[in-house]
Every structure is written in C-alpha cells, then in structure tokens.
mmCIF file of C-alpha atoms in Angstrom:
data_model
loop_
_atom_site.group_PDB
_atom_site.id
_atom_site.type_symbol
_atom_site.label_atom_id
_atom_site.label_comp_id
_atom_site.label_asym_id
_atom_site.label_seq_id
_atom_site.Cartn_x
_atom_site.Cartn_y
_atom_site.Cartn_z
ATOM 1 C CA MET A 1 -4.130 -22.879 -4.014
ATOM 2 C CA THR A 2 -7.163 -20.755 -5.462
ATOM 3 C CA PRO A 3 -7.301 -17.032 -4.621
ATOM 4 C CA PRO A 4 -10.576 -16.213 -3.385
ATOM 5 C CA ALA A 5 -12.165 -13.100 -4.679
ATOM 6 C CA LEU A 6 -13.724 -10.289 -1.965
ATOM 7 C CA THR A 7 -16.974 -10.836 -0.833
ATOM 8 C CA ASN A 8 -17.432 -7.454 0.165
ATOM 9 C CA PRO A 9 -20.516 -6.607 -2.511
ATOM 10 C CA ASP A 10 -19.085 -2.667 -2.623
ATOM 11 C CA ASP A 11 -15.637 -4.168 -4.993
ATOM 12 C CA ALA A 12 -18.475 -6.408 -6.831
ATOM 13 C CA PRO A 13 -16.574 -5.129 -10.176
ATOM 14 C CA ALA A 14 -13.188 -7.126 -10.368
ATOM 15 C CA ALA A 15 -12.640 -10.757 -9.031
ATOM 16 C CA VAL A 16 -9.657 -9.056 -6.606
ATOM 17 C CA VAL A 17 -8.254 -11.081 -3.548
ATOM 18 C CA THR A 18 -8.408 -9.885 0.418
ATOM 19 C CA ALA A 19 -4.618 -8.926 1.217
ATOM 20 C CA VAL A 20 -5.404 -8.976 4.763
ATOM 21 C CA ASP A 21 -7.987 -10.095 7.147
ATOM 22 C CA TRP A 22 -8.855 -11.928 10.504
ATOM 23 C CA THR A 23 -8.294 -15.369 10.309
ATOM 24 C CA ALA A 24 -12.177 -16.561 10.700
ATOM 25 C CA ASP A 25 -11.710 -17.771 14.828
ATOM 26 C CA GLY A 26 -10.565 -14.294 14.909
ATOM 27 C CA THR A 27 -6.866 -15.838 16.777
ATOM 28 C CA ALA A 28 -5.073 -14.804 14.015
ATOM 29 C CA VAL A 29 -4.630 -12.419 10.923
ATOM 30 C CA ARG A 30 -4.409 -13.728 7.808
ATOM 31 C CA ILE A 31 -2.131 -12.324 4.392
ATOM 32 C CA VAL A 32 -1.703 -13.184 0.981
ATOM 33 C CA ASP A 33 2.353 -13.961 1.207
ATOM 34 C CA GLN A 34 3.224 -11.212 -1.938
ATOM 35 C CA THR A 35 6.485 -12.557 -1.886
ATOM 36 C CA ARG A 36 5.368 -16.362 -3.321
ATOM 37 C CA LEU A 37 3.176 -14.865 -5.998
ATOM 38 C CA PRO A 38 2.877 -15.322 -9.405
ATOM 39 C CA ALA A 39 4.221 -18.696 -9.123
ATOM 40 C CA ASP A 40 2.238 -19.480 -5.884
ATOM 41 C CA PHE A 41 -0.483 -18.252 -3.949
ATOM 42 C CA VAL A 42 0.635 -18.785 -0.245
ATOM 43 C CA THR A 43 -1.116 -17.407 3.051
ATOM 44 C CA LEU A 44 -0.027 -17.315 5.702
ATOM 45 C CA GLU A 45 -1.428 -16.242 10.251
ATOM 46 C CA LEU A 46 0.769 -14.334 11.723
ATOM 47 C CA ARG A 47 -0.191 -14.249 15.753
ATOM 48 C CA THR A 48 2.773 -12.828 17.597
ATOM 49 C CA VAL A 49 4.625 -9.583 17.525
ATOM 50 C CA GLU A 50 7.712 -11.078 15.792
ATOM 51 C CA GLU A 51 5.728 -12.511 12.907
ATOM 52 C CA ILE A 52 3.788 -9.336 12.371
ATOM 53 C CA CYS A 53 6.858 -7.238 12.769
ATOM 54 C CA GLU A 54 8.561 -10.274 10.060
ATOM 55 C CA ALA A 55 5.717 -10.090 7.169
ATOM 56 C CA ILE A 56 5.909 -6.271 7.190
ATOM 57 C CA SER A 57 10.472 -5.639 6.683
ATOM 58 C CA ALA A 58 9.805 -8.349 4.131
ATOM 59 C CA LEU A 59 7.152 -7.222 1.668
ATOM 60 C CA ARG A 60 4.955 -10.270 2.447
ATOM 61 C CA VAL A 61 2.112 -7.604 3.601
ATOM 62 C CA ARG A 62 3.241 -4.558 1.675
ATOM 63 C CA GLY A 63 1.187 -1.241 0.540
ATOM 64 C CA ALA A 64 0.279 1.061 2.814
ATOM 65 C CA PRO A 65 -3.373 1.241 3.674
ATOM 66 C CA ALA A 66 -2.865 -2.919 3.725
ATOM 67 C CA ILE A 67 0.189 -2.645 6.174
ATOM 68 C CA GLY A 68 -2.013 -0.321 8.112
ATOM 69 C CA ILE A 69 -4.297 -2.557 8.207
ATOM 70 C CA ALA A 70 -1.948 -5.395 8.743
ATOM 71 C CA GLY A 71 -0.223 -3.703 11.622
ATOM 72 C CA ALA A 72 -3.338 -2.364 13.822
ATOM 73 C CA MET A 73 -4.741 -6.046 13.416
ATOM 74 C CA GLY A 74 -1.703 -7.799 14.682
ATOM 75 C CA LEU A 75 -1.398 -5.556 17.141
ATOM 76 C CA VAL A 76 -4.611 -7.266 18.231
ATOM 77 C CA VAL A 77 -3.663 -10.866 18.498
ATOM 78 C CA ALA A 78 -0.349 -10.019 19.360
ATOM 79 C CA VAL A 79 -1.393 -9.521 22.724
ATOM 80 C CA ALA A 80 -4.794 -10.648 22.726
ATOM 81 C CA PRO A 81 -2.656 -14.033 24.954
ATOM 82 C CA PHE A 82 -1.814 -11.530 28.050
ATOM 83 C CA VAL A 83 -5.132 -10.474 28.259
ATOM 84 C CA ASP A 84 -5.039 -12.088 31.953
ATOM 85 C CA GLU A 85 -1.922 -9.852 33.006
ATOM 86 C CA SER A 86 -2.545 -6.710 35.599
ATOM 87 C CA ILE A 87 -3.665 -3.169 34.084
ATOM 88 C CA ASP A 88 -0.304 -1.174 34.292
ATOM 89 C CA ARG A 89 1.951 -4.620 32.523
ATOM 90 C CA PHE A 90 -1.504 -5.197 29.578
ATOM 91 C CA ARG A 91 -1.346 -1.189 28.750
ATOM 92 C CA TRP A 92 2.873 -1.925 28.442
ATOM 93 C CA ARG A 93 2.573 -4.569 26.735
ATOM 94 C CA VAL A 94 -0.035 -2.664 23.858
ATOM 95 C CA ALA A 95 2.377 0.130 23.782
ATOM 96 C CA GLY A 96 5.606 -1.890 23.370
ATOM 97 C CA ALA A 97 4.341 -4.507 20.490
ATOM 98 C CA ALA A 98 2.662 -0.846 18.669
ATOM 99 C CA GLU A 99 6.344 0.294 18.657
ATOM 100 C CA ARG A 100 8.096 -2.628 17.544
ATOM 101 C CA ILE A 101 5.239 -3.197 15.113
ATOM 102 C CA GLY A 102 5.361 1.053 13.665
ATOM 103 C CA ALA A 103 9.483 1.081 13.660
ATOM 104 C CA THR A 104 9.471 -2.163 10.239
ATOM 105 C CA ARG A 105 8.609 0.748 7.482
ATOM 106 C CA PRO A 106 8.771 4.258 8.329
ATOM 107 C CA THR A 107 8.133 6.205 5.619
ATOM 108 C CA ALA A 108 4.202 5.132 4.886
ATOM 109 C CA VAL A 109 2.604 7.194 7.055
ATOM 110 C CA ASN A 110 -0.801 4.593 7.797
ATOM 111 C CA LEU A 111 1.119 2.203 9.797
ATOM 112 C CA ARG A 112 1.900 4.617 12.292
ATOM 113 C CA TRP A 113 -1.213 6.057 11.869
ATOM 114 C CA ALA A 114 -3.821 3.101 12.267
ATOM 115 C CA LEU A 115 -1.076 1.831 15.170
ATOM 116 C CA ASP A 116 -1.957 5.244 17.198
ATOM 117 C CA ARG A 117 -5.889 4.693 16.540
ATOM 118 C CA LEU A 118 -5.180 2.056 18.079
ATOM 119 C CA LEU A 119 -2.956 2.960 21.314
ATOM 120 C CA ARG A 120 -5.886 6.518 21.426
ATOM 121 C CA ARG A 121 -8.842 3.894 21.758
ATOM 122 C CA MET A 122 -7.129 2.491 24.168
ATOM 123 C CA VAL A 123 -6.065 5.434 26.382
ATOM 124 C CA ASP A 124 -9.890 6.444 26.013
ATOM 125 C CA THR A 125 -10.619 3.279 27.535
ATOM 126 C CA GLY A 126 -11.241 1.753 30.809
ATOM 127 C CA ASP A 127 -8.880 -0.486 32.990
ATOM 128 C CA ASP A 128 -9.574 -3.386 31.893
ATOM 129 C CA PRO A 129 -7.036 -5.340 29.799
ATOM 130 C CA GLY A 130 -10.052 -7.388 28.186
ATOM 131 C CA THR A 131 -12.649 -3.987 27.729
ATOM 132 C CA ILE A 132 -9.673 -2.391 26.039
ATOM 133 C CA LEU A 133 -9.060 -6.159 23.989
ATOM 134 C CA ALA A 134 -12.126 -5.407 22.010
ATOM 135 C CA VAL A 135 -12.080 -1.973 21.763
ATOM 136 C CA ILE A 136 -9.438 -1.713 20.189
ATOM 137 C CA ARG A 137 -10.026 -4.951 17.714
ATOM 138 C CA ALA A 138 -13.093 -3.282 16.923
ATOM 139 C CA GLU A 139 -11.380 -0.193 15.510
ATOM 140 C CA ALA A 140 -8.272 -1.662 13.815
ATOM 141 C CA THR A 141 -11.974 -3.788 11.769
ATOM 142 C CA SER A 142 -12.908 -0.232 11.609
ATOM 143 C CA ILE A 143 -9.952 0.032 9.756
ATOM 144 C CA ARG A 144 -10.496 -2.316 7.462
ATOM 145 C CA ASP A 145 -13.708 -1.215 6.863
ATOM 146 C CA GLU A 146 -12.419 3.032 6.222
ATOM 147 C CA ASP A 147 -10.185 1.059 3.577
ATOM 148 C CA ARG A 148 -12.360 -0.661 1.858
ATOM 149 C CA ARG A 149 -14.761 2.030 1.515
ATOM 150 C CA MET A 150 -12.397 4.709 1.067
ATOM 151 C CA CYS A 151 -10.740 2.777 -1.642
ATOM 152 C CA ARG A 152 -14.042 2.596 -3.291
ATOM 153 C CA GLU A 153 -14.726 6.260 -3.375
ATOM 154 C CA ILE A 154 -10.623 6.847 -4.460
ATOM 155 C CA GLY A 155 -12.143 4.666 -7.776
ATOM 156 C CA GLU A 156 -15.297 6.971 -8.298
ATOM 157 C CA ASN A 157 -13.231 9.924 -7.891
ATOM 158 C CA ALA A 158 -11.016 9.275 -10.570
ATOM 159 C CA LEU A 159 -13.435 7.144 -13.059
ATOM 160 C CA HIS A 160 -13.701 10.294 -15.200
ATOM 161 C CA LEU A 161 -9.890 10.922 -16.052
ATOM 162 C CA VAL A 162 -9.934 6.862 -17.460
ATOM 163 C CA PRO A 163 -11.602 7.535 -20.610
ATOM 164 C CA ASP A 164 -13.180 4.696 -23.272
ATOM 165 C CA GLY A 165 -9.672 4.046 -24.841
ATOM 166 C CA ALA A 166 -6.609 5.261 -22.452
ATOM 167 C CA ARG A 167 -3.118 3.443 -22.312
ATOM 168 C CA VAL A 168 -2.365 3.863 -18.708
ATOM 169 C CA LEU A 169 1.035 3.739 -17.584
ATOM 170 C CA THR A 170 1.550 2.752 -13.756
ATOM 171 C CA HIS A 171 4.411 1.875 -11.333
ATOM 172 C CA CYS A 172 4.991 -0.593 -8.697
ATOM 173 C CA ASN A 173 1.620 -1.851 -6.508
ATOM 174 C CA ALA A 174 -1.056 0.297 -6.107
ATOM 175 C CA GLY A 175 -4.262 -2.768 -6.363
ATOM 176 C CA ALA A 176 -5.956 -5.650 -3.955
ATOM 177 C CA LEU A 177 -3.004 -7.028 -2.962
ATOM 178 C CA ALA A 178 -1.939 -2.846 -1.168
ATOM 179 C CA THR A 179 -4.750 -1.938 0.266
ATOM 180 C CA GLY A 180 -8.444 -3.602 2.047
ATOM 181 C CA GLY A 181 -10.014 -3.175 -0.558
ATOM 182 C CA ILE A 182 -10.016 -2.411 -4.311
ATOM 183 C CA GLY A 183 -6.771 -0.490 -4.467
ATOM 184 C CA THR A 184 -5.790 3.138 -4.448
ATOM 185 C CA ALA A 185 -4.043 3.757 -8.769
ATOM 186 C CA LEU A 186 -6.397 0.586 -9.556
ATOM 187 C CA ALA A 187 -9.280 1.507 -8.429
ATOM 188 C CA PRO A 188 -10.967 3.541 -11.278
ATOM 189 C CA LEU A 189 -9.109 0.968 -13.472
ATOM 190 C CA TYR A 190 -10.926 -1.855 -12.331
ATOM 191 C CA LEU A 191 -14.467 0.729 -12.540
ATOM 192 C CA ALA A 192 -13.700 1.798 -15.887
ATOM 193 C CA HIS A 193 -13.617 -2.589 -16.827
ATOM 194 C CA ALA A 194 -16.351 -2.739 -14.906
ATOM 195 C CA ALA A 195 -18.557 -0.009 -17.206
ATOM 196 C CA GLY A 196 -16.996 -2.308 -20.362
ATOM 197 C CA ARG A 197 -14.190 0.051 -21.082
ATOM 198 C CA ARG A 198 -11.484 0.094 -22.905
ATOM 199 C CA ILE A 199 -8.381 0.063 -20.933
ATOM 200 C CA GLN A 200 -5.314 -1.229 -21.648
ATOM 201 C CA VAL A 201 -2.594 -0.880 -18.974
ATOM 202 C CA PHE A 202 1.238 -0.636 -19.081
ATOM 203 C CA VAL A 203 2.916 -2.076 -16.352
ATOM 204 C CA ASP A 204 6.306 -1.115 -14.935
ATOM 205 C CA GLU A 205 7.761 -3.945 -13.201
ATOM 206 C CA THR A 206 9.091 -1.760 -11.038
ATOM 207 C CA ARG A 207 12.800 -2.766 -9.350
ATOM 208 C CA PRO A 208 14.606 -4.828 -7.569
ATOM 209 C CA LEU A 209 11.418 -6.140 -6.191
ATOM 210 C CA LEU A 210 9.700 -6.357 -9.344
ATOM 211 C CA GLN A 211 6.257 -5.304 -7.695
ATOM 212 C CA GLY A 212 4.561 -4.248 -11.403
ATOM 213 C CA SER A 213 5.794 -7.336 -12.752
ATOM 214 C CA ARG A 214 5.027 -9.861 -10.508
ATOM 215 C CA LEU A 215 2.569 -8.632 -8.590
ATOM 216 C CA THR A 216 0.213 -5.720 -10.346
ATOM 217 C CA ALA A 217 -0.011 -7.740 -13.747
ATOM 218 C CA TRP A 218 -0.668 -11.006 -11.487
ATOM 219 C CA GLU A 219 -4.017 -8.926 -10.743
ATOM 220 C CA LEU A 220 -4.857 -7.000 -13.545
ATOM 221 C CA GLN A 221 -4.474 -10.238 -15.925
ATOM 222 C CA ARG A 222 -6.406 -12.432 -12.861
ATOM 223 C CA ALA A 223 -9.767 -9.537 -13.522
ATOM 224 C CA GLY A 224 -9.582 -9.821 -16.900
ATOM 225 C CA ILE A 225 -7.708 -6.292 -18.034
ATOM 226 C CA ASP A 226 -5.377 -5.382 -20.567
ATOM 227 C CA VAL A 227 -2.118 -5.374 -19.178
ATOM 228 C CA THR A 228 1.703 -5.695 -20.702
ATOM 229 C CA VAL A 229 4.834 -5.458 -18.595
ATOM 230 C CA LEU A 230 7.890 -3.255 -19.528
ATOM 231 C CA CYS A 231 11.170 -2.235 -17.766
ATOM 232 C CA ASP A 232 11.224 1.113 -16.228
ATOM 233 C CA GLY A 233 13.236 1.658 -17.782
ATOM 234 C CA MET A 234 11.590 1.588 -21.454
ATOM 235 C CA ALA A 235 7.901 3.979 -19.625
ATOM 236 C CA ALA A 236 9.933 7.114 -21.054
ATOM 237 C CA SER A 237 10.304 5.904 -25.020
ATOM 238 C CA LEU A 238 6.777 4.168 -25.345
ATOM 239 C CA MET A 239 5.839 7.664 -23.977
ATOM 240 C CA ALA A 240 7.884 9.477 -26.296
ATOM 241 C CA ALA A 241 6.737 6.822 -29.166
ATOM 242 C CA GLY A 242 3.030 8.227 -28.138
ATOM 243 C CA GLY A 243 1.814 4.908 -26.485
ATOM 244 C CA VAL A 244 0.779 6.344 -23.022
ATOM 245 C CA ASP A 245 -2.479 8.805 -22.769
ATOM 246 C CA LEU A 246 -2.053 8.983 -18.610
ATOM 247 C CA CYS A 247 -0.192 7.814 -15.898
ATOM 248 C CA VAL A 248 -1.336 7.273 -11.988
ATOM 249 C CA VAL A 249 0.763 5.648 -8.853
ATOM 250 C CA GLY A 250 -0.104 4.807 -5.321
ATOM 251 C CA ALA A 251 1.449 6.984 -2.304
ATOM 252 C CA ASP A 252 2.898 6.426 0.376
ATOM 253 C CA ARG A 253 3.088 9.127 2.422
ATOM 254 C CA ILE A 254 2.075 12.640 0.857
ATOM 255 C CA ALA A 255 3.490 15.664 2.850
ATOM 256 C CA ALA A 256 0.937 19.222 2.635
ATOM 257 C CA ASN A 257 2.275 20.152 0.127
ATOM 258 C CA GLY A 258 1.651 18.371 -2.204
ATOM 259 C CA ASP A 259 5.083 16.706 -2.278
ATOM 260 C CA VAL A 260 4.595 12.238 -2.491
ATOM 261 C CA ALA A 261 6.297 9.578 -1.185
ATOM 262 C CA ASN A 262 6.154 6.227 -3.363
ATOM 263 C CA LYS A 263 7.745 3.296 -4.040
ATOM 264 C CA VAL A 264 11.081 4.661 -5.857
ATOM 265 C CA GLY A 265 11.080 4.750 -9.642
ATOM 266 C CA THR A 266 7.860 6.994 -9.467
ATOM 267 C CA PHE A 267 9.912 10.767 -9.969
ATOM 268 C CA GLY A 268 11.264 9.476 -12.972
ATOM 269 C CA VAL A 269 8.279 8.716 -14.448
ATOM 270 C CA ALA A 270 6.520 11.798 -13.266
ATOM 271 C CA LEU A 271 9.806 13.710 -15.116
ATOM 272 C CA ALA A 272 9.932 11.148 -18.416
ATOM 273 C CA ALA A 273 4.722 12.339 -18.069
ATOM 274 C CA ARG A 274 5.822 16.312 -18.078
ATOM 275 C CA HIS A 275 8.108 16.386 -20.452
ATOM 276 C CA HIS A 276 5.422 14.635 -22.649
ATOM 277 C CA ARG A 277 2.643 16.884 -21.809
ATOM 278 C CA ILE A 278 1.323 12.899 -20.513
ATOM 279 C CA PRO A 279 -0.765 13.692 -16.950
ATOM 280 C CA PHE A 280 1.118 12.339 -14.245
ATOM 281 C CA HIS A 281 -2.021 11.149 -10.976
ATOM 282 C CA VAL A 282 -1.625 9.957 -6.950
ATOM 283 C CA LEU A 283 -4.826 8.560 -6.183
ATOM 284 C CA ALA A 284 -4.438 7.370 -2.558
ATOM 285 C CA PRO A 285 -6.688 7.260 0.850
ATOM 286 C CA SER A 286 -7.287 10.378 2.863
ATOM 287 C CA SER A 287 -4.619 8.192 5.961
ATOM 288 C CA THR A 288 -1.965 9.015 3.472
ATOM 289 C CA LEU A 289 -1.519 12.173 3.456
ATOM 290 C CA ASP A 290 0.870 14.186 6.266
ATOM 291 C CA PRO A 291 -0.105 17.578 7.049
ATOM 292 C CA ALA A 292 2.185 17.271 10.082
ATOM 293 C CA THR A 293 5.000 16.729 7.745
ATOM 294 C CA PRO A 294 5.862 19.916 5.822
ATOM 295 C CA ASP A 295 7.188 18.683 2.003
ATOM 296 C CA GLY A 296 8.402 16.226 0.887
ATOM 297 C CA ALA A 297 12.654 16.845 2.324
ATOM 298 C CA ARG A 298 11.261 15.886 5.623
ATOM 299 C CA ILE A 299 9.795 12.098 4.416
ATOM 300 C CA PRO A 300 12.007 9.914 5.630
ATOM 301 C CA ILE A 301 13.341 7.087 3.120
ATOM 302 C CA GLU A 302 13.068 3.045 3.826
ATOM 303 C CA GLN A 303 16.702 2.180 3.520
ATOM 304 C CA ARG A 304 16.292 -2.122 1.760
ATOM 305 C CA ALA A 305 19.138 -4.988 2.426
ATOM 306 C CA ALA A 306 21.796 -4.332 -0.632
ATOM 307 C CA ARG A 307 21.221 -8.089 -1.283
ATOM 308 C CA GLU A 308 17.848 -6.711 -2.882
ATOM 309 C CA LEU A 309 20.211 -5.378 -6.100
ATOM 310 C CA THR A 310 23.216 -7.857 -5.440
ATOM 311 C CA HIS A 311 20.934 -10.442 -6.326
ATOM 312 C CA VAL A 312 18.769 -12.259 -8.520
ATOM 313 C CA ALA A 313 16.974 -16.120 -7.080
ATOM 314 C CA GLY A 314 19.579 -15.600 -5.516
ATOM 315 C CA ARG A 315 22.565 -15.720 -7.285
ATOM 316 C CA ARG A 316 24.926 -12.797 -7.285
ATOM 317 C CA MET A 317 24.284 -10.268 -10.584
ATOM 318 C CA ALA A 318 26.880 -7.627 -9.515
ATOM 319 C CA PRO A 319 30.801 -7.426 -7.988
ATOM 320 C CA ASP A 320 31.081 -9.345 -4.672
ATOM 321 C CA GLY A 321 32.653 -6.141 -1.459
ATOM 322 C CA VAL A 322 30.320 -2.891 -4.992
ATOM 323 C CA GLN A 323 28.420 0.020 -3.188
ATOM 324 C CA VAL A 324 25.135 -0.508 -3.007
ATOM 325 C CA TYR A 325 22.460 2.065 -2.821
ATOM 326 C CA ASN A 326 18.535 1.195 -2.485
ATOM 327 C CA PRO A 327 16.498 3.788 -0.829
ATOM 328 C CA ALA A 328 12.707 1.815 -0.930
ATOM 329 C CA PHE A 329 11.122 4.383 -2.109
ATOM 330 C CA ASP A 330 11.328 8.249 -3.743
ATOM 331 C CA VAL A 331 9.743 11.757 -3.514
ATOM 332 C CA THR A 332 7.712 13.734 -6.251
ATOM 333 C CA PRO A 333 7.910 17.273 -5.847
ATOM 334 C CA ALA A 334 3.939 18.503 -6.292
ATOM 335 C CA SER A 335 5.300 20.084 -8.990
ATOM 336 C CA LEU A 336 4.715 17.455 -10.889
ATOM 337 C CA VAL A 337 2.121 15.607 -9.585
ATOM 338 C CA THR A 338 -0.972 16.799 -12.214
ATOM 339 C CA ALA A 339 -3.765 15.759 -9.608
ATOM 340 C CA ILE A 340 -4.449 13.630 -6.606
ATOM 341 C CA VAL A 341 -7.224 11.930 -5.991
ATOM 342 C CA THR A 342 -8.477 10.677 -2.791
ATOM 343 C CA ASP A 343 -11.394 9.391 -1.688
ATOM 344 C CA ARG A 344 -12.753 13.269 -0.196
ATOM 345 C CA GLY A 345 -12.271 14.428 -3.583
ATOM 346 C CA LEU A 346 -9.221 15.108 -6.341
ATOM 347 C CA PHE A 347 -6.710 17.613 -5.790
ATOM 348 C CA ARG A 348 -4.647 20.587 -7.901
ATOM 349 C CA ALA A 349 -2.313 22.770 -6.890
ATOM 350 C CA PRO A 350 -1.955 24.825 -4.367
ATOM 351 C CA TYR A 351 -2.607 21.888 -1.871
ATOM 352 C CA ASP A 352 -4.672 22.894 0.219
ATOM 353 C CA PHE A 353 -5.991 19.174 1.672
ATOM 354 C CA SER A 354 -7.880 20.691 5.172
ATOM 355 C CA THR A 355 -11.406 20.543 3.280
#
C-alpha cells in the first residue's frame, strides 16, 4: 500500500504521512501501524478502549504528540456507542475510558494532557450525552489541528539552527510519525530541505526497538533527504571525527527546570555532544511542557517488557533467565541542553516557559 501524503497545505514542504486521524466516517481512529514499518505500510482502525490501549502500549502509534491525539480521538470513538445511556452512566463511562487510556504510557505528558482537556469539556457541557459527545469530538479534532500548527511553528522557530551544509544527528523518531503534522525535531529539517539547503542527517538506530532506523530513516528517505543510519554506540565516535554539527531530539516531557525526558539513549547523546562542544537542541510542542513537575527526578519512567531486549525477531539473544533493565526513557539534565524550541519560541537556560 502506498502511504498517502499529508493533505494539510501548511505541511506541504515534504511528503509526510498522517500517523493518526479520524476515519472518513468518523467512527474510528485511523493509525499507521508503526510496528510494521519499514517493510509494510499497514493502517489500523481502532474503535474500542481495548484496541486503543493495545495500540498505544504496543507502540503501534507512538510519539508524545501522536499518542495524545490518538488517546483523545480514541476516547471519543470508544464511548460513542453508549450515547443513549443515562447522563450519569455516560459520564462514568467517559471517565473510566480516559483512566484506562491514560494509564498506558505514564512518561509522555501529552496523553494525560489531551484526555484531561476532553474531561474538562465534558464537565463544562450540559446533561445530554449526545451534546457531550459532539463537544469532546470537536475538542479532539482541535487537539489534532493544533498539533499540526505547532509542528509547523516549531520548524519555523528552529529553521535558523539548520544552515546550508549542516550535518545533523538525531535520536529515535520525532517526525511526522510521532505527531499530527511534520514532526518536532524533524520539522526544521523538512523545512530546510524544502528551502533548498543541503543537509545530511545521521540517525541513531535507537535500541532496542529501532525507532530511528525503522521510522526516522524511512521518513527522511521518502522525503528525499540525505540520511545515514548508525548504531547508538557509534554516535560519540562520529562526533569525535568531526562528522556532526548539531543534534536535534524531541521530548516526551519537559520539567519546569528544563530537564528533558526522551527516548532512552538521549542522555548519552547529550553527554557526548557537550564533550565535543556540539549544540544539543530539544524540539517539542508547548503541550509537552509540564510546569507541575519541578525537575527530571519527578518524571515517571516507563519500564518496558524484558522481551524487547532478550529477543530479536522472535529469537532469544540473551541467556534464559538473565535479569533485564529496560526503561523506555531517560532524563537529560537541563545543563546539557543548548536550547529548547517550542511553537512559542526558543528558550535558553535559565528556563522560564511562562512567557
């Protein structure tokens, strides 16, 4: 199946896919199954709480902004069949579905943020389930549309960081597949390429699930951008060889002090970049900022299944019974971050996101 291009005119600079959206009839959430890439392009239609939770937990849809959108839309379609219930029963069902969806991935703040927006709208709406459903559907659509705009604004705010001839290192996937638009960390790369700037992008594999080599490389190659995949452990030596001009990464949560939670391995990239005096930039939508979390030590870190490390393509690659440490994320201290770029602008230490 040939991936469809994103139809939003604002996102025209590159041929990027829509990772999550409504189906044409609005009865389901359509996602790209990212566990099947790059070999197969498969879309899924999600209608129940169980399907939505499984898709988010299994990383069929992933990336903080994208799971926020999927969670919000998923809540709507999951409760739609029960619109004829009593108002108390319907409100109970919405709150319960939101709790189940929100528990699937605790680190990314966007998921809970998006669900809370819908719950607040439900509280502010009257006592008719049909009206509530229409209001939260509109709110979920707004979350998608806002994310598309935020991606574009992040790209524009960070474009000056990517000069002609730049050699850029990125970790994990912070592109269209992780958002509702053209991505966060990849947004200025798409815009730089569209502007005719020559850029070369180095993509960490991002072990253990290879979101870099499977997803980021697929996105960039499809857009005609020069991309090279390297093992995570090779990034520091590439920097030492003078092969990297700047690093750009996304974020799943940014604490009030500027500490950044992102895919595990990001901390190591930041340490190597600081040693080699290479700029290390974090690009994320303002919805990823979490003023309620004072610092990175307070960010909950999701622990993933041992099998993600012990098996490759179904084959055991570690001794049976060995202990496994498999956090999905790590925290990069604000002291290692050169700048944080959001849709609201570029921030440097000491970080004050209230402006």
